Structures are given as C-alpha cells and as structure tokens.
Tab-separated table of C-alpha atoms (C1' of nucleotides) in Angstrom:
chain	number	residue	atom	x	y	z
A	1	MET	CA	-2.372	-37.154	22.865
A	2	ALA	CA	-3.613	-39.347	20.079
A	3	GLY	CA	-2.334	-38.670	16.563
A	4	SER	CA	1.289	-37.928	16.314
A	5	GLY	CA	1.283	-34.667	14.449
A	6	ASN	CA	4.481	-35.433	12.608
A	7	ARG	CA	3.602	-38.026	10.096
A	8	GLY	CA	3.850	-38.101	6.368
A	9	ARG	CA	6.442	-36.415	4.267
A	10	PRO	CA	8.046	-33.563	6.147
A	11	ARG	CA	8.307	-30.123	4.673
A	12	ASP	CA	11.508	-29.251	2.942
A	13	ALA	CA	13.091	-26.331	4.765
A	14	GLU	CA	15.199	-25.686	1.710
A	15	VAL	CA	12.055	-24.930	-0.223
A	16	ASP	CA	11.049	-22.279	2.304
A	17	ARG	CA	14.421	-20.683	1.893
A	18	ARG	CA	14.241	-20.703	-1.884
A	19	ILE	CA	10.767	-19.200	-1.910
A	20	LEU	CA	11.659	-16.458	0.537
A	21	ASN	CA	14.802	-15.631	-1.368
A	22	ALA	CA	12.997	-15.505	-4.676
A	23	ALA	CA	10.305	-13.318	-3.189
A	24	ARG	CA	12.871	-11.018	-1.657
A	25	ASP	CA	14.765	-10.614	-4.896
A	26	LEU	CA	11.663	-9.895	-6.907
A	27	LEU	CA	10.351	-7.574	-4.235
A	28	LEU	CA	13.529	-5.558	-4.272
A	29	SER	CA	13.710	-5.367	-8.029
A	30	LYS	CA	10.077	-4.840	-8.985
A	31	GLY	CA	8.224	-3.804	-5.872
A	32	TYR	CA	5.123	-5.302	-4.393
A	33	ALA	CA	2.472	-4.596	-6.968
A	34	ALA	CA	4.448	-5.899	-9.917
A	35	LEU	CA	5.462	-9.076	-8.146
A	36	SER	CA	3.425	-12.103	-9.137
A	37	ILE	CA	3.107	-15.358	-7.263
A	38	ASP	CA	3.666	-17.308	-10.453
A	39	GLU	CA	6.962	-15.594	-10.919
A	40	VAL	CA	8.042	-16.282	-7.369
A	41	ALA	CA	7.189	-19.947	-7.725
A	42	GLU	CA	9.007	-20.217	-11.030
A	43	ARG	CA	12.102	-18.525	-9.708
A	44	ALA	CA	12.070	-20.672	-6.604
A	45	GLY	CA	11.738	-23.771	-8.745
A	46	SER	CA	8.636	-24.896	-6.943
A	47	ALA	CA	4.928	-25.068	-7.568
A	48	LYS	CA	2.439	-22.431	-6.589
A	49	THR	CA	0.664	-25.041	-4.542
A	50	THR	CA	3.697	-25.445	-2.358
A	51	LEU	CA	3.695	-21.756	-1.819
A	52	TYR	CA	0.095	-21.561	-0.815
A	53	ARG	CA	0.553	-24.418	1.593
A	54	ARG	CA	2.832	-22.122	3.592
A	55	TRP	CA	1.311	-18.692	3.214
A	56	PRO	CA	-2.419	-18.204	2.790
A	57	THR	CA	-2.051	-15.171	0.578
A	58	LYS	CA	0.407	-13.067	-1.341
A	59	ASP	CA	0.294	-10.386	1.291
A	60	HIS	CA	1.245	-12.844	3.989
A	61	LEU	CA	4.223	-14.051	2.024
A	62	ILE	CA	5.424	-10.559	1.356
A	63	LEU	CA	5.108	-9.541	4.945
A	64	SER	CA	7.096	-12.598	5.906
A	65	VAL	CA	9.858	-11.409	3.632
A	66	ILE	CA	9.786	-7.905	4.985
A	67	ALA	CA	9.845	-9.051	8.590
A	68	GLN	CA	12.910	-11.071	7.740
A	69	MET	CA	14.534	-8.076	6.071
A	70	GLN	CA	13.866	-5.734	8.929
A	71	GLY	CA	15.381	-7.999	11.514
A	72	ASP	CA	16.194	-6.667	14.900
A	73	VAL	CA	18.012	-3.507	15.727
A	74	SER	CA	20.015	-3.853	18.855
A	75	ILE	CA	20.455	-0.696	20.789
A	76	PRO	CA	23.449	-0.016	22.961
A	77	ASP	CA	23.258	1.370	26.473
A	78	SER	CA	26.518	3.176	26.779
A	79	GLY	CA	25.369	5.774	29.254
A	80	ASP	CA	25.639	8.420	26.568
A	81	LEU	CA	21.995	8.831	25.643
A	82	ARG	CA	22.643	11.019	22.641
A	83	ALA	CA	25.109	8.566	21.180
A	84	ASP	CA	22.788	5.632	21.750
A	85	LEU	CA	19.859	7.407	20.158
A	86	ARG	CA	22.009	8.464	17.252
A	87	TYR	CA	22.907	4.868	16.671
A	88	TYR	CA	19.347	3.644	16.923
A	89	LEU	CA	17.827	6.295	14.701
A	90	LYS	CA	20.465	5.748	12.064
A	91	ALA	CA	19.715	2.050	12.083
A	92	VAL	CA	15.997	2.665	11.719
A	93	ALA	CA	16.482	5.237	9.004
A	94	GLY	CA	18.946	3.028	7.198
A	95	GLY	CA	16.550	0.115	7.193
A	96	LEU	CA	13.698	2.205	5.871
A	97	ASP	CA	15.860	3.872	3.319
A	98	GLY	CA	16.912	0.527	1.951
A	99	MET	CA	13.278	-0.331	1.479
A	100	ARG	CA	12.549	3.041	0.023
A	101	LYS	CA	15.183	2.642	-2.618
A	102	ALA	CA	13.993	-0.816	-3.495
A	103	GLY	CA	11.165	-1.625	-5.775
A	104	ARG	CA	11.985	0.508	-8.729
A	105	GLY	CA	15.065	-0.699	-10.500
A	106	GLU	CA	17.910	1.720	-10.768
A	107	ASP	CA	16.424	5.071	-9.882
A	108	ALA	CA	17.387	4.587	-6.304
A	109	ASP	CA	17.544	8.143	-5.124
A	110	ASP	CA	14.067	9.255	-5.983
A	111	ARG	CA	11.631	10.252	-3.300
A	112	SER	CA	9.282	7.336	-3.611
A	113	ALA	CA	8.191	5.624	-0.438
A	114	GLY	CA	8.766	2.375	-2.300
A	115	LEU	CA	8.277	-0.777	-0.353
A	116	VAL	CA	7.536	0.988	2.890
A	117	GLY	CA	4.511	2.586	1.349
A	118	GLU	CA	3.322	-0.656	-0.124
A	119	LEU	CA	3.813	-2.265	3.240
A	120	ALA	CA	1.580	0.360	4.773
A	121	GLY	CA	-0.992	-0.552	2.184
A	122	VAL	CA	-0.698	-4.235	2.972
A	123	ALA	CA	-1.073	-3.588	6.662
A	124	ALA	CA	-4.143	-1.529	5.947
A	125	ARG	CA	-5.791	-4.314	3.976
A	126	HIS	CA	-5.506	-7.201	6.412
A	127	ARG	CA	-6.216	-6.804	10.053
A	128	ASP	CA	-3.923	-9.658	11.067
A	129	LEU	CA	-1.049	-8.349	8.997
A	130	GLY	CA	-1.490	-4.927	10.495
A	131	GLU	CA	-1.159	-6.495	13.919
A	132	LEU	CA	1.953	-8.285	12.812
A	133	VAL	CA	3.549	-5.162	11.445
A	134	ARG	CA	2.764	-3.366	14.653
A	135	SER	CA	4.207	-6.109	16.802
A	136	VAL	CA	7.454	-5.992	14.839
A	137	PHE	CA	7.873	-2.291	15.353
A	138	GLU	CA	6.692	-2.287	18.918
A	139	ARG	CA	9.130	-4.978	19.901
A	140	ARG	CA	11.819	-2.897	18.347
A	141	ASN	CA	10.866	0.284	20.069
A	142	ALA	CA	10.392	-1.401	23.421
A	143	VAL	CA	14.136	-1.496	23.849
A	144	ALA	CA	14.488	2.167	23.055
A	145	ILE	CA	11.715	3.052	25.455
A	146	GLY	CA	13.424	1.016	28.135
A	147	LEU	CA	16.545	3.005	27.535
A	148	LEU	CA	14.701	6.280	27.858
A	149	THR	CA	12.950	5.129	30.976
A	150	SER	CA	16.139	4.101	32.714
A	151	THR	CA	17.696	7.377	31.695
A	152	THR	CA	14.786	9.156	33.282
A	153	GLU	CA	15.244	7.183	36.483
A	154	ARG	CA	18.861	8.144	36.466
A	155	GLY	CA	17.707	11.736	36.494
A	156	ALA	CA	19.169	12.619	33.128
A	157	LEU	CA	15.716	13.229	31.739
A	158	ARG	CA	12.923	15.170	33.342
A	159	ALA	CA	10.428	12.967	35.079
A	160	ASP	CA	7.412	14.660	33.538
A	161	VAL	CA	8.447	13.706	30.017
A	162	ASP	CA	6.659	10.655	28.652
A	163	PRO	CA	9.229	8.340	27.050
A	164	VAL	CA	6.660	7.102	24.557
A	165	VAL	CA	5.914	10.570	23.306
A	166	LEU	CA	9.587	11.379	23.251
A	167	LEU	CA	10.343	8.362	21.116
A	168	ASP	CA	7.426	9.164	18.835
A	169	GLN	CA	8.987	12.549	18.209
A	170	LEU	CA	12.235	10.886	17.277
A	171	ILE	CA	10.923	8.008	15.177
A	172	GLY	CA	7.766	9.574	13.804
A	173	PRO	CA	9.468	12.221	11.685
A	174	ILE	CA	11.595	9.555	10.029
A	175	TYR	CA	8.599	7.536	8.938
A	176	TYR	CA	6.821	10.699	7.983
A	177	ARG	CA	9.601	11.720	5.658
A	178	VAL	CA	9.862	8.286	4.120
A	179	LEU	CA	6.155	7.726	3.700
A	180	VAL	CA	4.757	11.152	3.042
A	181	THR	CA	7.076	13.979	2.174
A	182	GLY	CA	9.946	11.984	0.708
A	183	ALA	CA	12.409	14.443	2.143
A	184	PRO	CA	15.933	13.099	2.672
A	185	ILE	CA	17.111	11.788	5.997
A	186	ASP	CA	20.765	12.460	6.578
A	187	THR	CA	23.014	12.647	9.593
A	188	ASP	CA	22.308	16.311	10.143
A	189	TYR	CA	18.607	15.690	10.203
A	190	ILE	CA	18.940	12.951	12.774
A	191	GLU	CA	21.089	15.228	14.882
A	192	ALA	CA	18.484	17.935	14.636
A	193	LEU	CA	15.785	15.521	15.689
A	194	ILE	CA	17.725	14.508	18.765
A	195	ASP	CA	18.406	18.092	19.650
A	196	GLY	CA	14.822	19.089	19.199
A	197	ALA	CA	13.493	16.260	21.290
A	198	LEU	CA	16.041	16.357	24.071
A	199	LEU	CA	16.504	20.077	24.536
A	200	GLY	CA	13.221	20.374	26.330
A	201	ALA	CA	13.473	17.017	27.989
A	202	GLU	CA	16.719	17.483	29.803
A	203	PRO	CA	16.646	19.061	33.238
A	204	ARG	CA	17.404	22.740	33.259
A	205	VAL	CA	20.814	23.256	34.671
B	1	MET	CA	-2.854	28.662	-32.673
B	2	ALA	CA	-4.280	26.269	-35.214
B	3	GLY	CA	-6.797	23.715	-34.052
B	4	SER	CA	-9.462	24.924	-31.752
B	5	GLY	CA	-9.139	22.544	-28.860
B	6	ASN	CA	-12.849	22.340	-28.311
B	7	ARG	CA	-14.167	20.251	-31.119
B	8	GLY	CA	-16.079	17.054	-31.177
B	9	ARG	CA	-18.523	15.901	-28.589
B	10	PRO	CA	-17.873	17.716	-25.323
B	11	ARG	CA	-17.438	15.847	-22.085
B	12	ASP	CA	-20.361	15.681	-19.796
B	13	ALA	CA	-19.340	17.390	-16.557
B	14	GLU	CA	-22.221	15.696	-14.849
B	15	VAL	CA	-20.559	12.376	-15.576
B	16	ASP	CA	-17.378	13.468	-13.782
B	17	ARG	CA	-19.406	14.364	-10.771
B	18	ARG	CA	-21.286	11.101	-10.748
B	19	ILE	CA	-18.106	9.065	-11.072
B	20	LEU	CA	-16.330	10.922	-8.296
B	21	ASN	CA	-19.315	10.623	-6.016
B	22	ALA	CA	-19.697	6.931	-6.682
B	23	ALA	CA	-15.993	6.373	-6.101
B	24	ARG	CA	-16.076	8.347	-2.879
B	25	ASP	CA	-19.040	6.446	-1.530
B	26	LEU	CA	-17.551	3.082	-2.346
B	27	LEU	CA	-14.166	4.117	-1.040
B	28	LEU	CA	-15.616	5.122	2.291
B	29	SER	CA	-17.707	2.019	2.648
B	30	LYS	CA	-15.407	-0.675	1.323
B	31	GLY	CA	-11.909	0.767	1.220
B	32	TYR	CA	-9.487	0.836	-1.655
B	33	ALA	CA	-8.748	-2.805	-2.301
B	34	ALA	CA	-12.340	-3.950	-2.316
B	35	LEU	CA	-13.415	-1.149	-4.622
B	36	SER	CA	-13.755	-2.226	-8.212
B	37	ILE	CA	-13.861	-0.042	-11.254
B	38	ASP	CA	-16.812	-2.024	-12.539
B	39	GLU	CA	-18.756	-1.148	-9.473
B	40	VAL	CA	-17.855	2.502	-9.690
B	41	ALA	CA	-18.926	2.614	-13.311
B	42	GLU	CA	-22.149	0.797	-12.623
B	43	ARG	CA	-23.020	3.010	-9.694
B	44	ALA	CA	-22.198	6.100	-11.713
B	45	GLY	CA	-24.357	4.830	-14.552
B	46	SER	CA	-21.556	5.055	-17.082
B	47	ALA	CA	-19.179	2.766	-18.877
B	48	LYS	CA	-15.708	1.915	-17.689
B	49	THR	CA	-14.307	3.466	-20.833
B	50	THR	CA	-15.672	6.811	-19.834
B	51	LEU	CA	-13.834	6.439	-16.611
B	52	TYR	CA	-10.543	5.563	-18.191
B	53	ARG	CA	-10.737	8.504	-20.496
B	54	ARG	CA	-10.496	10.735	-17.456
B	55	TRP	CA	-8.128	8.833	-15.197
B	56	PRO	CA	-5.438	6.608	-16.635
B	57	THR	CA	-5.668	4.118	-13.817
B	58	LYS	CA	-7.627	3.137	-10.777
B	59	ASP	CA	-4.981	4.618	-8.517
B	60	HIS	CA	-5.301	7.970	-10.236
B	61	LEU	CA	-9.034	8.014	-9.776
B	62	ILE	CA	-8.782	7.113	-6.127
B	63	LEU	CA	-6.186	9.748	-5.443
B	64	SER	CA	-8.406	12.273	-7.140
B	65	VAL	CA	-11.137	11.385	-4.696
B	66	ILE	CA	-8.882	11.520	-1.688
B	67	ALA	CA	-7.387	14.854	-2.666
B	68	GLN	CA	-10.916	16.191	-2.896
B	69	MET	CA	-11.703	14.815	0.545
B	70	GLN	CA	-8.637	16.226	2.233
B	71	GLY	CA	-9.220	19.770	1.197
B	72	ASP	CA	-7.321	22.566	2.816
B	73	VAL	CA	-6.710	23.177	6.452
B	74	SER	CA	-6.576	26.833	7.250
B	75	ILE	CA	-4.405	27.783	10.138
B	76	PRO	CA	-5.045	30.804	12.314
B	77	ASP	CA	-2.375	33.265	13.368
B	78	SER	CA	-3.689	34.500	16.659
B	79	GLY	CA	-0.350	35.295	18.198
B	80	ASP	CA	-0.774	32.424	20.600
B	81	LEU	CA	1.484	29.845	19.001
B	82	ARG	CA	0.395	26.990	21.206
B	83	ALA	CA	-3.252	27.595	20.473
B	84	ASP	CA	-2.647	27.875	16.761
B	85	LEU	CA	-0.626	24.682	16.706
B	86	ARG	CA	-3.241	22.914	18.754
B	87	TYR	CA	-5.832	23.866	16.215
B	88	TYR	CA	-3.743	22.803	13.263
B	89	LEU	CA	-2.674	19.473	14.696
B	90	LYS	CA	-6.212	18.644	15.675
B	91	ALA	CA	-7.365	19.386	12.165
B	92	VAL	CA	-4.667	17.190	10.674
B	93	ALA	CA	-5.312	14.379	13.115
B	94	GLY	CA	-9.047	14.652	12.598
B	95	GLY	CA	-8.687	14.390	8.847
B	96	LEU	CA	-6.442	11.359	9.101
B	97	ASP	CA	-8.637	9.722	11.664
B	98	GLY	CA	-11.620	10.067	9.407
B	99	MET	CA	-9.707	8.271	6.708
B	100	ARG	CA	-8.487	5.699	9.147
B	101	LYS	CA	-11.982	4.840	10.209
B	102	ALA	CA	-13.199	4.657	6.663
B	103	GLY	CA	-12.810	1.690	4.437
B	104	ARG	CA	-13.817	-1.086	6.732
B	105	GLY	CA	-17.503	-1.004	7.277
B	106	GLU	CA	-18.575	-0.754	10.868
B	107	ASP	CA	-15.488	-1.664	12.846
B	108	ALA	CA	-14.481	1.916	12.987
B	109	ASP	CA	-12.391	1.974	16.107
B	110	ASP	CA	-9.829	-0.614	15.163
B	111	ARG	CA	-6.223	0.313	14.703
B	112	SER	CA	-6.060	-0.131	10.972
B	113	ALA	CA	-4.447	2.610	8.982
B	114	GLY	CA	-7.359	2.264	6.588
B	115	LEU	CA	-7.403	4.614	3.665
B	116	VAL	CA	-4.307	6.472	4.764
B	117	GLY	CA	-2.256	3.346	4.470
B	118	GLU	CA	-3.643	2.553	1.093
B	119	LEU	CA	-2.907	6.090	0.059
B	120	ALA	CA	0.699	5.531	1.003
B	121	GLY	CA	0.635	2.443	-1.153
B	122	VAL	CA	-0.817	4.312	-4.087
B	123	ALA	CA	1.780	7.028	-3.781
B	124	ALA	CA	4.476	4.397	-3.675
B	125	ARG	CA	3.308	2.703	-6.844
B	126	HIS	CA	3.190	5.663	-9.190
B	127	ARG	CA	5.849	8.274	-9.328
B	128	ASP	CA	3.505	10.981	-10.521
B	129	LEU	CA	0.974	10.252	-7.805
B	130	GLY	CA	3.686	10.373	-5.199
B	131	GLU	CA	4.582	13.825	-6.413
B	132	LEU	CA	0.958	14.845	-6.221
B	133	VAL	CA	0.522	13.580	-2.691
B	134	ARG	CA	3.653	15.355	-1.623
B	135	SER	CA	2.578	18.625	-3.178
B	136	VAL	CA	-0.714	18.469	-1.320
B	137	PHE	CA	0.939	18.006	2.032
B	138	GLU	CA	3.692	20.468	1.375
B	139	ARG	CA	1.237	23.151	0.446
B	140	ARG	CA	-0.593	22.426	3.631
B	141	ASN	CA	2.443	22.557	5.828
B	142	ALA	CA	3.831	25.632	4.164
B	143	VAL	CA	1.371	27.742	6.097
B	144	ALA	CA	2.354	26.171	9.373
B	145	ILE	CA	6.028	26.658	8.619
B	146	GLY	CA	5.329	30.266	7.803
B	147	LEU	CA	3.698	30.628	11.166
B	148	LEU	CA	6.676	29.107	12.932
B	149	THR	CA	9.091	31.265	11.003
B	150	SER	CA	7.321	34.473	11.841
B	151	THR	CA	7.154	33.376	15.454
B	152	THR	CA	10.895	32.872	15.380
B	153	GLU	CA	11.395	36.319	13.936
B	154	ARG	CA	9.282	37.693	16.697
B	155	GLY	CA	11.743	36.148	19.087
B	156	ALA	CA	9.299	33.741	20.646
B	157	LEU	CA	11.265	30.795	19.304
B	158	ARG	CA	14.993	30.296	19.435
B	159	ALA	CA	16.689	31.261	16.212
B	160	ASP	CA	18.720	28.082	16.013
B	161	VAL	CA	15.646	25.876	15.780
B	162	ASP	CA	14.768	24.808	12.269
B	163	PRO	CA	11.031	25.338	11.725
B	164	VAL	CA	10.931	22.412	9.305
B	165	VAL	CA	12.358	20.012	11.835
B	166	LEU	CA	10.105	21.402	14.493
B	167	LEU	CA	7.032	20.851	12.369
B	168	ASP	CA	8.217	17.353	11.490
B	169	GLN	CA	8.327	16.570	15.162
B	170	LEU	CA	4.767	17.751	15.535
B	171	ILE	CA	3.242	16.233	12.424
B	172	GLY	CA	5.433	13.160	12.033
B	173	PRO	CA	4.288	11.403	15.191
B	174	ILE	CA	0.673	11.756	14.129
B	175	TYR	CA	1.277	10.060	10.809
B	176	TYR	CA	3.451	7.511	12.509
B	177	ARG	CA	0.686	6.540	14.874
B	178	VAL	CA	-1.901	6.369	12.142
B	179	LEU	CA	0.234	4.486	9.663
B	180	VAL	CA	2.439	2.292	11.804
B	181	THR	CA	1.601	1.814	15.445
B	182	GLY	CA	-2.124	2.453	15.310
B	183	ALA	CA	-1.955	4.093	18.713
B	184	PRO	CA	-4.758	6.533	19.477
B	185	ILE	CA	-4.367	10.264	19.005
B	186	ASP	CA	-6.326	12.218	21.530
B	187	THR	CA	-6.194	15.720	22.879
B	188	ASP	CA	-3.724	14.817	25.577
B	189	TYR	CA	-1.362	13.344	23.064
B	190	ILE	CA	-1.456	16.435	20.914
B	191	GLU	CA	-0.796	18.540	23.977
B	192	ALA	CA	2.156	16.363	24.873
B	193	LEU	CA	3.517	16.704	21.350
B	194	ILE	CA	3.353	20.457	21.526
B	195	ASP	CA	4.992	20.498	24.936
B	196	GLY	CA	7.745	18.160	23.836
B	197	ALA	CA	8.525	20.137	20.731
B	198	LEU	CA	8.279	23.613	22.162
B	199	LEU	CA	9.902	23.156	25.555
B	200	GLY	CA	13.325	23.039	24.014
B	201	ALA	CA	12.520	25.528	21.309
B	202	GLU	CA	11.438	28.415	23.443
B	203	PRO	CA	14.068	30.793	24.686
B	204	ARG	CA	15.285	30.084	28.175
B	205	VAL	CA	13.941	32.734	30.458
C	1	DC	C1'	8.108	-54.585	4.221
C	2	DC	C1'	3.583	-52.363	4.025
C	3	DT	C1'	0.317	-48.815	4.851
C	4	DA	C1'	-1.260	-44.433	6.165
C	5	DT	C1'	-0.142	-39.781	5.747
C	6	DT	C1'	1.720	-35.740	4.177
C	7	DT	C1'	4.361	-32.974	0.848
C	8	DC	C1'	5.811	-31.883	-3.811
C	9	DG	C1'	5.426	-30.537	-8.571
C	10	DC	C1'	2.521	-30.367	-12.484
C	11	DT	C1'	-1.367	-28.957	-15.124
C	12	DA	C1'	-5.523	-26.988	-15.534
C	13	DC	C1'	-9.287	-24.247	-13.925
C	14	DG	C1'	-12.506	-20.563	-11.903
C	15	DA	C1'	-12.992	-16.054	-10.647
C	16	DT	C1'	-12.144	-11.337	-10.228
C	17	DA	C1'	-10.870	-7.003	-11.948
C	18	DG	C1'	-7.951	-3.701	-14.503
C	19	DT	C1'	-7.445	-2.158	-19.229
C	20	DT	C1'	-8.290	-1.960	-24.338
C	21	DT	C1'	-10.790	-2.500	-28.829
C	22	DC	C1'	-14.485	-1.195	-31.628
C	23	DG	C1'	-18.672	0.430	-33.354
C	24	DT	C1'	-21.895	4.278	-32.467
C	25	DA	C1'	-23.616	8.852	-30.947
C	26	DA	C1'	-23.016	13.746	-30.275
C	27	DT	C1'	-21.019	18.102	-31.488
C	28	DT	C1'	-18.419	21.727	-34.038
C	29	DG	C1'	-16.757	24.119	-38.064
C	30	DA	C1'	-17.178	24.817	-42.926
D	1	DT	C1'	-25.435	19.189	-44.920
D	2	DC	C1'	-21.031	16.968	-44.539
D	3	DA	C1'	-16.624	15.875	-42.562
D	4	DA	C1'	-13.714	15.752	-38.782
D	5	DT	C1'	-13.362	14.960	-34.097
D	6	DT	C1'	-14.305	13.583	-29.663
D	7	DA	C1'	-17.150	11.084	-26.076
D	8	DC	C1'	-19.733	7.136	-25.016
D	9	DG	C1'	-21.158	2.112	-24.024
D	10	DA	C1'	-20.842	-2.856	-24.703
D	11	DA	C1'	-18.024	-6.534	-25.034
D	12	DA	C1'	-13.634	-8.586	-25.347
D	13	DC	C1'	-8.967	-9.136	-23.633
D	14	DT	C1'	-5.462	-10.085	-20.227
D	15	DA	C1'	-3.227	-10.765	-16.053
D	16	DT	C1'	-3.170	-12.750	-11.746
D	17	DC	C1'	-4.778	-14.580	-7.389
D	18	DG	C1'	-6.093	-18.595	-5.461
D	19	DT	C1'	-7.833	-23.890	-5.927
D	20	DA	C1'	-8.450	-28.567	-7.409
D	21	DG	C1'	-7.054	-32.994	-9.054
D	22	DC	C1'	-3.530	-35.919	-10.076
D	23	DG	C1'	0.629	-39.250	-9.549
D	24	DA	C1'	5.068	-39.558	-7.387
D	25	DA	C1'	8.053	-39.172	-3.428
D	26	DA	C1'	9.223	-39.142	1.380
D	27	DT	C1'	8.505	-40.307	6.036
D	28	DA	C1'	6.580	-42.700	10.584
D	29	DG	C1'	4.628	-46.542	12.637
D	30	DG	C1'	3.390	-51.285	12.870
DNA sequence: CCTATTTCGCTACGATAGTTTCGTAATTGA
DNA sequence: TCAATTACGAAACTATCGTAGCGAAATAGG
C-alpha cells in the first residue's frame, strides 16, 4: 500500500560485489582482526558510508563474507552410507581447513585456528550473528541428519542410535581439532572417525 | 653469571593479584570485547603501564585469566571406565558451560558461546597464545588418554581403536555444541556420547 | 521536463580503547 | 651516600569503528 518502496536511486549491485570481494581478499590475507573497514572501502573503490549503508557493523560484513565462502555442501545419497559420509566429512573438513590456513600470509600449515577461531569470537560477541552462524551450519547438517535417519529406517543403523548424536560425533571432532587442538585432519583421521562412530551403530550381525 | 637479575625496584606481587582479580571480575560480568584495559587498570588501582609491563597485550592478559580459571581436571581411575569418563566429561562440560554463561550479564541461558568463543578468537590471533591454549588442553586430555590406553591394555577396549580418536569423539562434540551449534549439554547427552563411542570400541562378546 | 527520493563518494569528525613515551619513585649493590 | 636499574603513574599517541554533512548522480512518478 501507499509509498512505493522502490524510489530514488537504486543500489548498485556491482558495488556490493566489489565490497564483498575486497573484504574476502583482505580477510584471507590478513585475518579478521587486522582487517580495517577503511581498507576494505579503499580497495573496493567506494566510500565507507556506502559500506555502512549495507552492513551495520564490521562483524556483520565479515560474517556475510564467510557465509558466502562456506556455501552449501551437497551430500550424495548413494546407498553406501560410509562413502556418503566420507564425502561429506571431507567437504566440511576441507572448507574449515581453507579458513584455517587463511588469515596469516604464507605460513599456511601452522596449527592456528585462523578465521574459524575469529568467527567463533564474532559469533560470541553478537547474539544475532551467533544465530546466523548456527543457522548456516544447521541447514548444512540437516541434510546429513536426513541421510542418517533414512538409513536407520532402512535398518542399516540401529534404531536406538540418535542420528543427531551420531553426527555430532562425526562433525564435532573436526571442529574440535580445528578450533582447539590444531591437530591435522587427514583422510585416515576421517576414516577413523567413521569407523568409530559406525562400529557401534550398525546392527550386530 | 654476571648481573644479578634482581636489581632495581622489585615488582609488587600484590599488584599482579589485583590486576588479575579485576580482569577476572570484568571478564565474567562483561565478556571479552566489552572489557577495556582502562577499566581493568582503574579497578585494580594501578596504571595501564604497569599492566603492559606484565602482559604484552590485552589478549595475553585475558588468556592468563582464563587459564587460571580453567585449572586442572583430575580424572579418577576406578576401573569402571564408563563412570570415569562420565565424571571427566561432566567436568569438562561444566567448565565450558560456566564460561559460556559468563560474559553477558544476566541472560545466562542463551546459546552464545560466550567466553569460550572469544577464547578461540584470541588463540587464533596470536600464535604464541594458540600454543598456550593447546598445551593446556593437551595436558588435560593426556590423563584421559592414559586412562583409555591402560583400559585397552587391560583388554576392555579393542586394540585397534585409537584412544586419541576415541577421546576426540567424546570431547569434540562438547566443544562443537558450545562453540558452534549452541545446543544444550545435559547428562543424557553425555551418556549418549559415551554409549556411541564405546559401543563399537568394546570387544564383541 | 520537473520534483521527490534515494544512493554514492568525499571529507571531516567524535569516540573508544590499545599501546607508548616520559618523568618520577623505589630498591639494590658498592 | 651515590649510581645503576627497575617499577610506577600520568598523559600523550595512534588506530579504527562508526556518523554526519555535503553536493552530485540516478531513478520513479506525475
């Protein structure tokens, strides 16, 4: 009703793109703390004002970038649960590892939590951003949980095993290593995780 | 050799105590981001310089406080693995939950990662602090791994199960919930974690 | 074509907070 | 007592987030 909401000069979508790209580049090369809004604006060739018209705070901008980086991980449903999980966990680990390596120039293989850790900090500071982070990861995991549930219904997993807990025991250790211990996450580790989680979950023959 | 290291005006140990106490109080009531060095100094009745002579940066001070808060978790070795694990996991979860509730005034039961998340951020920003955080948690877990190893040697756990992976699947989900999903961690959950991890790890009868 | 409306870039500003400089006080060894 | 050395406190410095005020540009509607 009333006022047409679309009057005046429209926003330039190209500007959004430039800002997000600039922020992403700086985020990957310097990390969160060392990234300044001024620098982002300069690199994007726009004014800080333009930036603040879109995102209310630095944290919001950064989270926007990260959400874009994380994207969606599709998960196959081939019937081979182990293979599907292997694929999914590798995708998750790969995404986190990319963020772990970012944020500190060339020393890529250190054990720093890098961006992931800073993201945890961001989420801890703003309630709304924490919600957003959670929604991203929950949406992602929902697919995996669906897979586990249907596998259970097929009888390939014991009915008394909670799919949520099962997935936690697959995903949790990956985040734990990235965020806390810094231990490496390789193919063998993922295999061991799957074994450990499924051995007790599969019906005894 | 040479210069006696103890010349000049000695540091006032009382000042250290006052600073740490002030920082702890503020940290618990306002969280990391909202805590300012000025405020810490004022509350401690000292100058900021005095503070910076002891800790090179705000992050270092904060981590010092947190390390002091975390303390050590002793783990019993009663022979009943499940009971011992239950005790240990509850202690870990309790410690994290205390930190999760801290740092945001009265709204204690939200799903924010609170201090734990900020701790992850701190560890991500400074290489040396990351090392320190890791050493704290590794020292802690070493006892638990020892327990699992001796249990394996006793034959109560299958020999082909890696104690490190097993512990990751017990501890990881707890950190994951605190830091990422914000899901609650109650007694039932801990029980489910233990079941999920041990069911496949115990020898088939 | 004209006006209202909104965005854009620019410059400057206020505010907050981490970090450093500098002069002074306390302490030890000779 | 004197010199060297270290700790201390006050104030200054600096960086950065976020805002405000401007004129110009772009668009929709009449």
